[in-house]
């Protein structure tokens, strides 16, 4: 199957005749590193192809960070983003280390762009690739997971990052993946999780996947544990069609997939939400090649085609995409794609853009021409319906403690607090492994202990009991650093066991 023959539908179509459409307001960010070079080349192609865009430029990224704005953008930029229909964004540089939040994550989350769609296609025989038949779309959840960015240093030795997964978040992204597959006539949706280890968080994602799949009986489904799924994707990508996965896994596997298709420089991506959309290349700002005029603008250019399709300008999108295919087919390649004996001419960023412009109106001859379905049904964005509350009961509390004591000593100290509060110390773990009772002498321990107190039968255990327990622990000079309440939901535990428990 040659992948380029599949119609690429707009996420939202505009019934208005494309020819008569007035310019659509979009925001454009030129980015950092190679950003300005690839954006200039891409915009030149969009303009030459007849895209109807009313461009509002925004300054975000390094300049904003270095002028003291830790979020990487000025508050006034939000107004522009709200008023425009889409953000066309070149990559930006996130300064490493202290205090700087990732602007990409901030925009995706603040604007509710929950779906990150990353098509990864190989272009054999005109681009060298190990995987001639690759045509995979990664649908990555964009708002949750470890990217919630909730991190704490809790003790001298231990740092923590919270993985936050919600049922509505899972429902939105999984349903989007199935809708995407249906509208784009894709045959299979695969789910990647690590629910053999993270049974509650990844387990929820998998469970929602199984539930939603029932509404799409014509689409084949399967589930892969992320490690073997990623290995299989790198080795036999033709096994996959659409992959839906959590934020971090999606970030990693889409870079792998783009790279094995030929170059990370050719992967486009859209970020879709109910109130807006953002289009960008999947790669970063590549600071080491910035300013040399050699970066491949293809990822950003193809993201521009995705944006035009989203805005209802499917004819222009199709024209650009086919001219791009013809350009790479003619062997006009930037250095990242250039292969002696296969490529014909090595060009820089600007020259590559000019070559695409020169081919506008032409179609590829060896590769299949793309067809954007002008009448495609828009992909519906699902609004999660709140579910009935389950019966939630407080059955205990995990108290996290910093201490240099041995587990037995610590248990003795903690047990002094338990009696009058109606709880019993049930176990102590260190980095998730049970170390009390019955420790294994081989287990390595840090200064960070999770101490599980369970409510005793017939005791009245409530939030006030937790406060009373903490108060007793404080009087015994126990240095508690946080608590996690242990609930059951309709009798089912909402917490995991300790390893070895
Ligand atoms: P990167 O994607 O910028 O670069 C990885 C490698 O791919 C480098 O060798 C680079 O030269 C090459 N490469 C990337 N794009 C290319 C292109 N268009 N043409 C030719 N070669 C290309 O990843 P990185 O080096 O890890 O990150 C650099 C910066 O980009 C960091 O500050 C990071 O935070 C940022 N970043 C931004 C985005 C975004 O804005 N969406 C995404 C990822 C990383």
Short mmCIF file of C-alpha atoms and ligand atoms in Angstrom, two decimals:
data_model
loop_
_atom_site.label_atom_id
_atom_site.label_comp_id
_atom_site.label_asym_id
_atom_site.label_seq_id
_atom_site.Cartn_x
_atom_site.Cartn_y
_atom_site.Cartn_z
CA UNK A 1 0.00 0.00 0.00
CA UNK A 2 1.43 3.34 -0.86
CA UNK A 3 0.71 5.68 1.91
CA UNK A 4 0.49 8.97 0.12
CA UNK A 5 -2.65 7.90 -1.69
CA UNK A 6 -4.76 8.20 1.42
CA UNK A 7 -6.93 11.31 1.70
CA UNK A 8 -5.83 13.64 4.46
CA UNK A 9 -8.95 15.22 5.78
CA UNK A 10 -9.21 18.58 7.44
CA UNK A 11 -9.89 18.45 11.15
CA UNK A 12 -12.54 21.08 10.53
CA UNK A 13 -13.82 21.82 7.08
CA UNK A 14 -15.29 25.09 5.92
CA UNK A 15 -18.28 24.70 3.68
CA UNK A 16 -17.68 28.18 2.22
CA UNK A 17 -16.22 28.15 -1.29
CA UNK A 18 -12.48 28.20 -0.88
CA UNK A 19 -11.98 30.65 -3.74
CA UNK A 20 -14.17 33.29 -2.10
CA UNK A 21 -12.86 32.81 1.38
CA UNK A 22 -11.51 35.98 2.94
CA UNK A 23 -8.09 35.87 4.63
CA UNK A 24 -8.24 33.88 7.84
CA UNK A 25 -6.54 35.46 10.87
CA UNK A 26 -3.70 33.31 12.15
CA UNK A 27 -0.88 33.97 14.61
CA UNK A 28 2.66 33.28 13.46
CA UNK A 29 5.64 32.75 15.78
CA UNK A 30 9.03 32.72 14.06
CA UNK A 31 10.68 30.87 16.93
CA UNK A 32 14.32 30.43 17.89
CA UNK A 33 17.36 28.65 16.48
CA UNK A 34 16.47 27.42 12.98
CA UNK A 35 12.89 28.68 13.54
CA UNK A 36 13.14 32.00 11.62
CA UNK A 37 14.86 30.30 8.65
CA UNK A 38 12.35 27.49 8.23
CA UNK A 39 9.38 29.80 8.91
CA UNK A 40 10.50 32.26 6.21
CA UNK A 41 10.84 29.42 3.67
CA UNK A 42 7.48 27.92 4.66
CA UNK A 43 5.54 31.19 4.60
CA UNK A 44 6.98 31.98 1.15
CA UNK A 45 5.56 28.68 -0.14
CA UNK A 46 2.17 29.23 1.52
CA UNK A 47 1.93 32.71 0.03
CA UNK A 48 3.02 31.61 -3.47
CA UNK A 49 0.44 28.80 -3.35
CA UNK A 50 -2.36 31.31 -2.70
CA UNK A 51 -3.10 30.66 0.97
CA UNK A 52 -5.55 33.23 2.30
CA UNK A 53 -4.10 34.20 5.62
CA UNK A 54 -4.21 37.36 7.71
CA UNK A 55 -0.98 37.02 9.68
CA UNK A 56 -0.53 38.40 13.21
CA UNK A 57 3.03 37.99 14.39
CA UNK A 58 3.72 37.08 18.01
CA UNK A 59 7.05 37.07 19.82
CA UNK A 60 7.41 34.04 22.05
CA UNK A 61 10.32 31.93 23.21
CA UNK A 62 13.90 32.78 24.00
CA UNK A 63 13.54 36.56 23.70
CA UNK A 64 10.57 36.53 26.07
CA UNK A 65 12.35 34.18 28.50
CA UNK A 66 15.49 36.27 28.55
CA UNK A 67 13.54 39.48 29.08
CA UNK A 68 12.44 37.99 32.39
CA UNK A 69 9.21 36.22 31.47
CA UNK A 70 9.58 32.71 32.91
CA UNK A 71 6.64 31.37 30.86
CA UNK A 72 8.25 32.48 27.56
CA UNK A 73 5.47 34.75 26.41
CA UNK A 74 3.97 38.10 27.24
CA UNK A 75 0.39 38.14 28.62
CA UNK A 76 -0.73 40.21 25.58
CA UNK A 77 0.04 37.23 23.31
CA UNK A 78 -2.93 35.31 24.75
CA UNK A 79 -5.34 37.94 23.36
CA UNK A 80 -3.91 37.45 19.88
CA UNK A 81 -4.06 33.68 20.21
CA UNK A 82 -7.69 33.90 21.33
CA UNK A 83 -8.68 36.09 18.38
CA UNK A 84 -6.91 34.07 15.69
CA UNK A 85 -8.06 30.68 14.45
CA UNK A 86 -4.69 29.00 14.57
CA UNK A 87 -1.09 29.45 15.67
CA UNK A 88 1.58 28.56 13.12
CA UNK A 89 4.64 28.11 15.26
CA UNK A 90 8.31 27.54 14.52
CA UNK A 91 10.26 25.66 17.21
CA UNK A 92 11.46 27.59 20.20
CA UNK A 93 14.35 27.06 22.60
CA UNK A 94 13.50 26.35 26.22
CA UNK A 95 16.45 27.53 28.32
CA UNK A 96 17.74 24.62 30.37
CA UNK A 97 17.36 24.49 34.11
CA UNK A 98 16.00 26.70 36.83
CA UNK A 99 12.67 28.40 36.67
CA UNK A 100 11.80 28.25 32.96
CA UNK A 101 8.57 26.46 32.08
CA UNK A 102 8.24 24.94 28.60
CA UNK A 103 6.32 27.41 26.45
CA UNK A 104 5.09 24.60 24.18
CA UNK A 105 3.54 22.80 27.10
CA UNK A 106 2.07 26.05 28.46
CA UNK A 107 0.40 26.90 25.13
CA UNK A 108 -0.90 23.38 24.55
CA UNK A 109 -2.35 23.15 28.04
CA UNK A 110 -3.61 26.70 28.51
CA UNK A 111 -5.39 26.68 25.13
CA UNK A 112 -6.78 23.17 25.73
CA UNK A 113 -5.00 21.68 22.68
CA UNK A 114 -5.44 18.14 23.91
CA UNK A 115 -4.68 16.19 20.72
CA UNK A 116 -1.24 16.16 19.16
CA UNK A 117 -1.45 14.51 15.76
CA UNK A 118 1.85 13.46 14.20
CA UNK A 119 1.74 11.70 10.83
CA UNK A 120 4.99 9.87 10.06
CA UNK A 121 5.39 8.72 6.48
CA UNK A 122 8.39 7.30 4.65
CA UNK A 123 9.08 8.41 1.10
CA UNK A 124 10.87 5.46 -0.47
CA UNK A 125 12.40 5.26 -2.99
CA UNK A 126 13.20 8.98 -3.11
CA UNK A 127 14.32 9.35 0.50
CA UNK A 128 16.58 6.76 2.08
CA UNK A 129 14.73 4.90 4.80
CA UNK A 130 14.85 1.48 6.39
CA UNK A 131 11.06 1.32 6.30
CA UNK A 132 9.61 1.83 2.85
CA UNK A 133 6.02 1.10 3.82
CA UNK A 134 5.71 3.33 6.86
CA UNK A 135 2.56 5.40 7.27
CA UNK A 136 1.80 5.82 10.94
CA UNK A 137 -0.13 8.54 12.71
CA UNK A 138 0.72 9.06 16.36
CA UNK A 139 -2.11 10.64 18.33
CA UNK A 140 -0.48 11.85 21.51
CA UNK A 141 -2.34 13.11 24.58
CA UNK A 142 -1.15 16.64 25.10
CA UNK A 143 -2.34 17.96 28.47
CA UNK A 144 -1.70 15.40 31.20
CA UNK A 145 0.77 12.77 32.36
CA UNK A 146 4.20 13.79 33.69
CA UNK A 147 3.85 16.97 31.63
CA UNK A 148 1.55 18.32 34.34
CA UNK A 149 4.90 19.63 35.52
CA UNK A 150 4.11 19.07 39.20
CA UNK A 151 7.52 18.36 40.67
CA UNK A 152 8.83 18.60 44.20
CA UNK A 153 12.03 18.00 46.02
CA UNK A 154 10.88 16.26 49.16
CA UNK A 155 13.99 15.21 51.04
CA UNK A 156 17.76 15.56 50.77
CA UNK A 157 17.77 12.60 48.40
CA UNK A 158 14.39 12.33 46.74
CA UNK A 159 12.66 14.32 44.00
CA UNK A 160 9.20 13.59 42.68
CA UNK A 161 7.21 14.28 39.49
CA UNK A 162 3.49 13.55 39.56
CA UNK A 163 1.86 11.62 36.76
CA UNK A 164 -1.67 13.00 36.48
CA UNK A 165 -4.21 11.10 34.36
CA UNK A 166 -7.92 11.92 34.26
CA UNK A 167 -10.84 9.96 32.86
CA UNK A 168 -12.14 12.93 30.79
CA UNK A 169 -8.59 13.45 29.44
CA UNK A 170 -8.41 9.78 28.36
CA UNK A 171 -11.90 9.88 26.87
CA UNK A 172 -11.15 13.01 24.81
CA UNK A 173 -7.92 11.74 23.28
CA UNK A 174 -8.99 8.14 22.70
CA UNK A 175 -12.22 9.23 21.04
CA UNK A 176 -10.29 11.74 18.93
CA UNK A 177 -7.99 8.96 17.72
CA UNK A 178 -10.93 6.77 16.71
CA UNK A 179 -12.72 9.69 15.01
CA UNK A 180 -9.48 10.56 13.19
CA UNK A 181 -9.20 6.95 12.01
CA UNK A 182 -12.82 6.89 10.85
CA UNK A 183 -12.67 10.21 8.96
CA UNK A 184 -9.33 9.35 7.38
CA UNK A 185 -10.40 5.82 6.49
CA UNK A 186 -7.69 4.27 8.63
CA UNK A 187 -8.16 0.63 9.54
CA UNK A 188 -6.57 0.14 12.93
CA UNK A 189 -6.00 2.01 16.19
CA UNK A 190 -3.31 0.71 18.56
CA UNK A 191 -3.05 1.76 22.18
CA UNK A 192 0.38 2.03 23.87
CA UNK A 193 0.56 2.04 27.68
CA UNK A 194 2.61 0.62 30.54
CA UNK A 195 -0.35 -0.67 32.51
CA UNK A 196 1.45 -3.80 33.67
CA UNK A 197 3.33 -1.44 36.01
CA UNK A 198 1.11 1.65 36.33
CA UNK A 199 -2.15 -0.16 36.86
CA UNK A 200 -4.22 2.83 37.95
CA UNK A 201 -3.01 5.63 35.61
CA UNK A 202 -2.04 3.75 32.45
CA UNK A 203 -4.65 1.17 33.41
CA UNK A 204 -7.34 3.88 33.13
CA UNK A 205 -6.10 4.88 29.66
CA UNK A 206 -6.26 1.25 28.51
CA UNK A 207 -9.68 0.74 30.07
CA UNK A 208 -11.09 3.84 28.36
CA UNK A 209 -9.54 2.64 25.07
CA UNK A 210 -11.40 -0.68 25.38
CA UNK A 211 -14.66 1.12 26.23
CA UNK A 212 -14.45 3.62 23.36
CA UNK A 213 -13.39 0.94 20.84
CA UNK A 214 -16.85 -0.65 21.21
CA UNK A 215 -18.34 2.37 19.42
CA UNK A 216 -16.09 1.80 16.37
CA UNK A 217 -16.67 -1.85 15.42
CA UNK A 218 -15.32 -1.36 11.89
CA UNK A 219 -11.89 -0.35 13.25
CA UNK A 220 -9.42 -3.04 14.29
CA UNK A 221 -7.76 -2.45 17.67
CA UNK A 222 -4.87 -3.77 19.68
CA UNK A 223 -2.93 -2.84 22.80
CA UNK A 224 0.84 -2.89 23.27
CA UNK A 225 2.95 -2.45 26.37
CA UNK A 226 4.92 0.65 25.41
CA UNK A 227 8.40 -0.89 25.52
CA UNK A 228 7.71 -3.74 23.11
CA UNK A 229 5.32 -1.52 21.13
CA UNK A 230 8.08 1.07 20.59
CA UNK A 231 10.55 -1.68 19.66
CA UNK A 232 8.09 -3.07 17.14
CA UNK A 233 7.39 0.41 15.79
CA UNK A 234 11.11 0.97 15.19
CA UNK A 235 11.49 -2.44 13.54
CA UNK A 236 8.22 -3.05 11.67
CA UNK A 237 6.26 0.22 11.52
CA UNK A 238 4.02 -1.21 8.79
CA UNK A 239 2.27 -3.21 11.54
CA UNK A 240 0.78 0.07 12.81
CA UNK A 241 -1.74 2.54 11.42
CA UNK A 242 -2.96 4.98 14.11
CA UNK A 243 -1.36 4.85 17.57
CA UNK A 244 -2.96 6.57 20.54
CA UNK A 245 -0.88 7.00 23.66
CA UNK A 246 -0.10 9.09 26.71
CA UNK A 247 1.86 12.33 26.57
CA UNK A 248 5.43 11.23 27.36
CA UNK A 249 5.29 7.98 25.37
CA UNK A 250 3.78 9.87 22.41
CA UNK A 251 6.55 12.45 22.53
CA UNK A 252 9.23 9.79 22.42
CA UNK A 253 7.73 7.39 19.89
CA UNK A 254 6.80 10.15 17.43
CA UNK A 255 10.41 11.41 17.31
CA UNK A 256 11.62 7.85 16.75
CA UNK A 257 9.06 7.34 14.02
CA UNK A 258 9.90 10.62 12.26
CA UNK A 259 13.61 9.87 12.44
CA UNK A 260 13.29 6.37 10.96
CA UNK A 261 11.08 7.71 8.19
CA UNK A 262 14.16 9.57 6.89
CA UNK A 263 14.73 12.64 9.07
CA UNK A 264 13.24 14.24 12.13
CA UNK A 265 13.16 17.35 9.92
CA UNK A 266 10.19 16.14 7.84
CA UNK A 267 7.63 15.43 10.55
CA UNK A 268 4.68 17.83 10.88
CA UNK A 269 2.26 18.03 13.77
CA UNK A 270 -1.05 19.57 14.69
CA UNK A 271 -2.27 20.36 18.18
CA UNK A 272 -6.06 20.38 18.23
CA UNK A 273 -8.52 21.64 20.84
CA UNK A 274 -12.12 22.79 21.05
CA UNK A 275 -11.11 26.47 20.98
CA UNK A 276 -8.08 26.61 18.73
CA UNK A 277 -5.25 24.79 17.06
CA UNK A 278 -1.49 25.04 16.72
CA UNK A 279 0.64 23.72 13.88
CA UNK A 280 4.36 23.06 14.13
CA UNK A 281 7.17 20.75 13.11
CA UNK A 282 7.80 17.93 15.54
CA UNK A 283 11.50 18.76 15.88
CA UNK A 284 13.08 21.43 18.05
CA UNK A 285 15.05 24.59 17.35
CA UNK A 286 18.26 22.68 16.41
CA UNK A 287 20.59 25.38 17.80
CA UNK A 288 23.73 23.66 16.50
CA UNK A 289 22.73 24.26 12.86
CA UNK A 290 20.93 27.59 13.38
CA UNK A 291 21.99 30.48 11.15
CA UNK A 292 23.63 28.23 8.56
CA UNK A 293 20.66 28.09 6.20
CA UNK A 294 20.79 24.29 5.99
CA UNK A 295 17.79 23.22 8.09
CA UNK A 296 15.04 21.25 6.41
CA UNK A 297 11.83 23.33 6.40
CA UNK A 298 9.66 20.31 5.42
CA UNK A 299 8.19 19.53 8.86
CA UNK A 300 7.00 23.11 9.30
CA UNK A 301 5.84 23.37 5.67
CA UNK A 302 3.76 20.18 5.93
CA UNK A 303 2.38 21.48 9.24
CA UNK A 304 1.36 24.56 7.22
CA UNK A 305 -0.52 22.28 4.81
CA UNK A 306 -2.25 20.63 7.79
CA UNK A 307 -3.19 24.11 9.03
CA UNK A 308 -4.63 25.14 5.65
CA UNK A 309 -6.70 21.96 5.52
CA UNK A 310 -7.91 22.68 9.05
CA UNK A 311 -8.93 26.18 7.94
CA UNK A 312 -10.86 24.79 4.96
CA UNK A 313 -8.21 25.74 2.35
CA UNK A 314 -7.82 22.15 1.18
CA UNK A 315 -6.99 22.98 -2.46
CA UNK A 316 -4.01 25.10 -1.45
CA UNK A 317 -2.94 22.47 1.10
CA UNK A 318 -3.06 19.77 -1.56
CA UNK A 319 -1.13 21.92 -4.06
CA UNK A 320 1.65 22.55 -1.52
CA UNK A 321 1.85 18.93 -0.44
CA UNK A 322 2.09 17.62 -4.02
CA UNK A 323 4.69 20.25 -4.99
CA UNK A 324 6.69 19.21 -1.92
CA UNK A 325 6.45 15.53 -2.89
CA UNK A 326 7.60 16.43 -6.42
CA UNK A 327 10.54 18.39 -5.00
CA UNK A 328 11.87 15.53 -2.87
CA UNK A 329 11.13 13.13 -5.73
CA UNK A 330 13.29 15.29 -8.02
CA UNK A 331 16.13 14.68 -5.58
CA UNK A 332 16.28 18.25 -4.26
CA UNK A 333 17.31 17.55 -0.68
CA UNK A 334 18.55 19.48 2.34
CA UNK A 335 21.68 17.98 3.97
CA UNK A 336 19.70 15.88 6.50
CA UNK A 337 18.07 13.96 3.62
CA UNK A 338 20.92 14.10 1.11
CA UNK A 339 22.22 10.65 0.12
CA UNK A 340 24.99 10.22 -2.44
CA UNK A 341 23.63 8.32 -5.46
CA UNK A 342 19.99 8.96 -4.55
CA UNK A 343 19.77 12.71 -4.15
CA UNK A 344 20.36 14.98 -7.14
CA UNK A 345 21.09 18.36 -5.58
CA UNK A 346 22.02 19.43 -2.05
CA UNK A 347 20.23 22.67 -1.20
CA UNK A 348 19.80 25.01 1.74
CA UNK A 349 16.58 26.01 3.48
CA UNK A 350 15.73 28.97 1.25
CA UNK A 351 16.61 27.15 -1.98
CA UNK A 352 14.48 24.17 -0.96
CA UNK A 353 11.51 26.53 -0.45
CA UNK A 354 12.16 28.09 -3.87
CA UNK A 355 12.24 24.60 -5.43
CA UNK A 356 8.83 23.81 -3.91
CA UNK A 357 7.45 27.13 -5.20
CA UNK A 358 8.76 26.33 -8.69
CA UNK A 359 6.80 23.04 -8.59
CA UNK A 360 3.46 24.42 -7.35
CA UNK A 361 0.82 22.95 -9.65
CA UNK A 362 2.92 19.83 -10.36
CA UNK A 363 2.32 16.37 -8.98
CA UNK A 364 4.78 13.65 -8.06
CA UNK A 365 5.28 10.87 -10.60
CA UNK A 366 6.98 8.10 -8.64
CA UNK A 367 5.34 8.81 -5.30
CA UNK A 368 1.58 8.83 -5.15
CA UNK A 369 -0.10 12.19 -5.31
CA UNK A 370 -1.98 13.20 -2.16
CA UNK A 371 -5.65 14.00 -2.25
CA UNK A 372 -7.17 16.12 0.49
CA UNK A 373 -10.81 15.19 0.86
CA UNK A 374 -12.68 18.47 0.41
CA UNK A 375 -15.97 16.99 1.61
CA UNK A 376 -14.55 15.17 4.61
CA UNK A 377 -16.66 15.27 7.71
CA UNK A 378 -14.98 17.40 10.38
CA UNK A 379 -13.56 15.46 13.30
CA UNK A 380 -15.88 15.96 16.20
CA UNK A 381 -14.34 16.98 19.47
CA UNK A 382 -15.89 14.96 22.22
CA UNK A 383 -17.12 16.70 25.33
CA UNK A 384 -16.81 14.25 28.23
CA UNK A 385 -20.01 13.63 30.14
CA UNK A 386 -19.60 13.69 33.94
CA UNK A 387 -20.24 10.21 35.35
CA UNK A 388 -22.24 9.36 38.45
CA UNK A 389 -20.08 9.68 41.55
CA UNK A 390 -18.99 6.41 43.05
CA UNK A 391 -19.20 5.75 46.79
CA UNK A 392 -15.90 7.10 48.09
CA UNK A 393 -14.66 5.96 51.49
CA UNK A 394 -11.55 7.03 53.34
CA UNK A 395 -9.87 3.84 54.54
CA UNK A 396 -6.39 5.00 55.43
CA UNK A 397 -3.56 7.39 54.75
CA UNK A 398 -0.02 7.18 53.37
CA UNK A 399 2.24 9.51 55.30
CA UNK A 400 5.55 10.25 53.57
CA UNK A 401 8.38 10.83 55.99
CA UNK A 402 11.98 11.99 55.76
CA UNK A 403 14.18 10.02 58.12
CA UNK A 404 17.62 8.43 58.52
CA UNK A 405 16.27 5.77 60.91
CA UNK A 406 16.21 2.06 60.20
CA UNK A 407 12.71 0.81 59.25
CA UNK A 408 12.19 -1.02 62.57
CA UNK A 409 13.10 2.08 64.55
CA UNK A 410 10.86 4.25 62.42
CA UNK A 411 7.97 1.80 62.74
CA UNK A 412 8.31 1.89 66.54
CA UNK A 413 8.18 5.68 66.58
CA UNK A 414 5.20 5.82 64.22
CA UNK A 415 3.28 3.13 66.10
CA UNK A 416 3.18 5.39 69.16
CA UNK A 417 0.90 7.74 67.23
CA UNK A 418 -1.55 5.19 65.88
CA UNK A 419 -3.69 3.97 68.77
CA UNK A 420 -5.89 6.87 69.78
CA UNK A 421 -6.53 7.81 66.15
CA UNK A 422 -8.12 4.52 65.08
CA UNK A 423 -5.44 3.57 62.55
CA UNK A 424 -2.75 0.93 62.41
CA UNK A 425 0.62 1.15 60.71
CA UNK A 426 0.36 -1.52 58.05
CA UNK A 427 3.59 -1.17 56.11
CA UNK A 428 6.52 1.08 55.29
CA UNK A 429 7.97 1.23 51.80
CA UNK A 430 11.08 2.89 50.45
CA UNK A 431 10.79 3.99 46.83
CA UNK A 432 7.76 1.74 46.57
CA UNK A 433 9.35 -1.45 47.98
CA UNK A 434 8.08 -2.85 51.28
CA UNK A 435 10.78 -2.60 53.94
CA UNK A 436 8.62 -3.11 57.05
CA UNK A 437 7.47 -5.52 58.29
CA UNK A 438 9.92 -8.24 57.18
CA UNK A 439 12.55 -6.17 55.39
CA UNK A 440 14.99 -7.79 52.95
CA UNK A 441 18.55 -6.83 53.94
CA UNK A 442 19.48 -6.34 50.27
CA UNK A 443 16.95 -3.54 49.64
CA UNK A 444 18.61 -0.17 49.15
CA UNK A 445 16.94 2.61 51.08
CA UNK A 446 16.95 6.38 50.76
CA UNK A 447 15.80 8.98 53.30
CA UNK A 448 12.21 8.89 51.96
CA UNK A 449 9.64 6.53 53.52
CA UNK A 450 6.00 5.91 52.66
CA UNK A 451 4.21 4.87 55.85
CA UNK A 452 0.77 3.32 55.31
CA UNK A 453 -1.77 3.67 58.10
CA UNK A 454 -5.05 1.79 57.61
CA UNK A 455 -8.26 2.62 59.47
CA UNK A 456 -9.21 -0.03 62.00
CA UNK A 457 -12.56 -1.81 61.72
CA UNK A 458 -15.33 0.07 63.51
CA UNK A 459 -13.22 3.20 63.92
CA UNK A 460 -14.63 6.51 62.78
CA UNK A 461 -11.89 7.46 60.34
CA UNK A 462 -12.28 10.79 58.58
CA UNK A 463 -10.27 13.83 57.56
CA UNK A 464 -10.15 15.01 61.16
CA UNK A 465 -8.52 11.67 62.06
CA UNK A 466 -5.80 12.35 59.47
CA UNK A 467 -5.18 15.75 61.00
CA UNK A 468 -5.06 14.19 64.49
CA UNK A 469 -2.57 11.57 63.28
CA UNK A 470 -0.34 14.23 61.74
CA UNK A 471 -0.55 16.29 64.89
CA UNK A 472 0.64 13.30 66.95
CA UNK A 473 3.42 12.59 64.49
CA UNK A 474 4.53 16.23 64.69
CA UNK A 475 4.62 16.01 68.49
CA UNK A 476 6.90 12.96 68.14
CA UNK A 477 9.20 14.96 65.83
CA UNK A 478 8.39 12.81 62.81
CA UNK A 479 9.29 14.88 59.77
CA UNK A 480 6.34 14.16 57.49
CA UNK A 481 6.58 15.71 54.06
CA UNK A 482 3.26 14.86 52.48
CA UNK A 483 0.19 12.67 52.73
CA UNK A 484 -1.89 10.74 50.22
CA UNK A 485 -5.34 9.70 51.34
CA UNK A 486 -6.38 6.13 50.67
CA UNK A 487 -9.90 5.83 49.29
CA UNK A 488 -12.05 3.03 47.99
CA UNK A 489 -14.52 3.77 45.19
CA UNK A 490 -17.58 1.52 45.32
CA UNK A 491 -15.42 -0.77 47.43
CA UNK A 492 -12.53 -0.91 44.93
CA UNK A 493 -9.16 0.34 46.25
CA UNK A 494 -8.02 3.60 44.64
CA UNK A 495 -4.39 2.98 45.58
CA UNK A 496 -1.70 0.52 44.64
CA UNK A 497 -0.05 -2.05 46.89
CA UNK A 498 3.63 -1.79 47.83
CA UNK A 499 6.07 -3.99 45.89
CA UNK A 500 6.45 -7.14 47.98
CA UNK A 501 3.28 -6.42 50.01
P1 LIG B 1 16.09 19.16 17.94
O1 LIG B 1 14.88 18.54 17.33
O2 LIG B 1 16.16 20.64 17.88
O3 LIG B 1 17.40 18.57 17.23
C1 LIG B 1 17.67 17.16 17.23
C2 LIG B 1 18.59 16.82 16.05
O4 LIG B 1 17.85 16.89 14.83
C3 LIG B 1 19.76 17.78 15.89
O5 LIG B 1 20.86 17.05 15.37
C4 LIG B 1 19.29 18.76 14.83
O6 LIG B 1 20.33 19.34 14.10
C5 LIG B 1 18.43 17.85 13.95
N1 LIG B 1 17.32 18.60 13.34
C6 LIG B 1 16.20 19.03 13.97
N2 LIG B 1 15.43 19.69 13.11
C7 LIG B 1 16.05 19.66 11.92
C8 LIG B 1 15.71 20.19 10.65
N3 LIG B 1 14.58 20.86 10.43
N4 LIG B 1 16.59 20.00 9.64
C9 LIG B 1 17.74 19.32 9.84
N5 LIG B 1 18.10 18.78 11.01
C10 LIG B 1 17.26 18.96 12.05
O7 LIG B 1 16.16 18.66 19.44
P2 LIG B 1 17.05 19.16 20.67
O8 LIG B 1 18.44 19.45 20.18
O9 LIG B 1 16.83 18.17 21.72
O10 LIG B 1 16.38 20.50 21.18
C11 LIG B 1 16.85 21.81 20.88
C12 LIG B 1 15.91 22.83 21.48
O11 LIG B 1 14.63 22.72 20.89
C13 LIG B 1 15.71 22.68 23.00
O12 LIG B 1 15.73 23.96 23.59
C14 LIG B 1 14.33 22.11 23.11
O13 LIG B 1 13.69 22.48 24.32
C15 LIG B 1 13.65 22.72 21.92
N6 LIG B 1 12.47 21.98 21.42
C16 LIG B 1 11.45 22.72 20.97
C17 LIG B 1 10.35 22.09 20.41
C18 LIG B 1 9.21 22.92 19.92
O14 LIG B 1 9.32 24.13 19.89
N7 LIG B 1 8.10 22.32 19.54
C19 LIG B 1 10.31 20.69 20.32
C20 LIG B 1 11.41 19.96 20.75
C21 LIG B 1 12.50 20.61 21.30
#
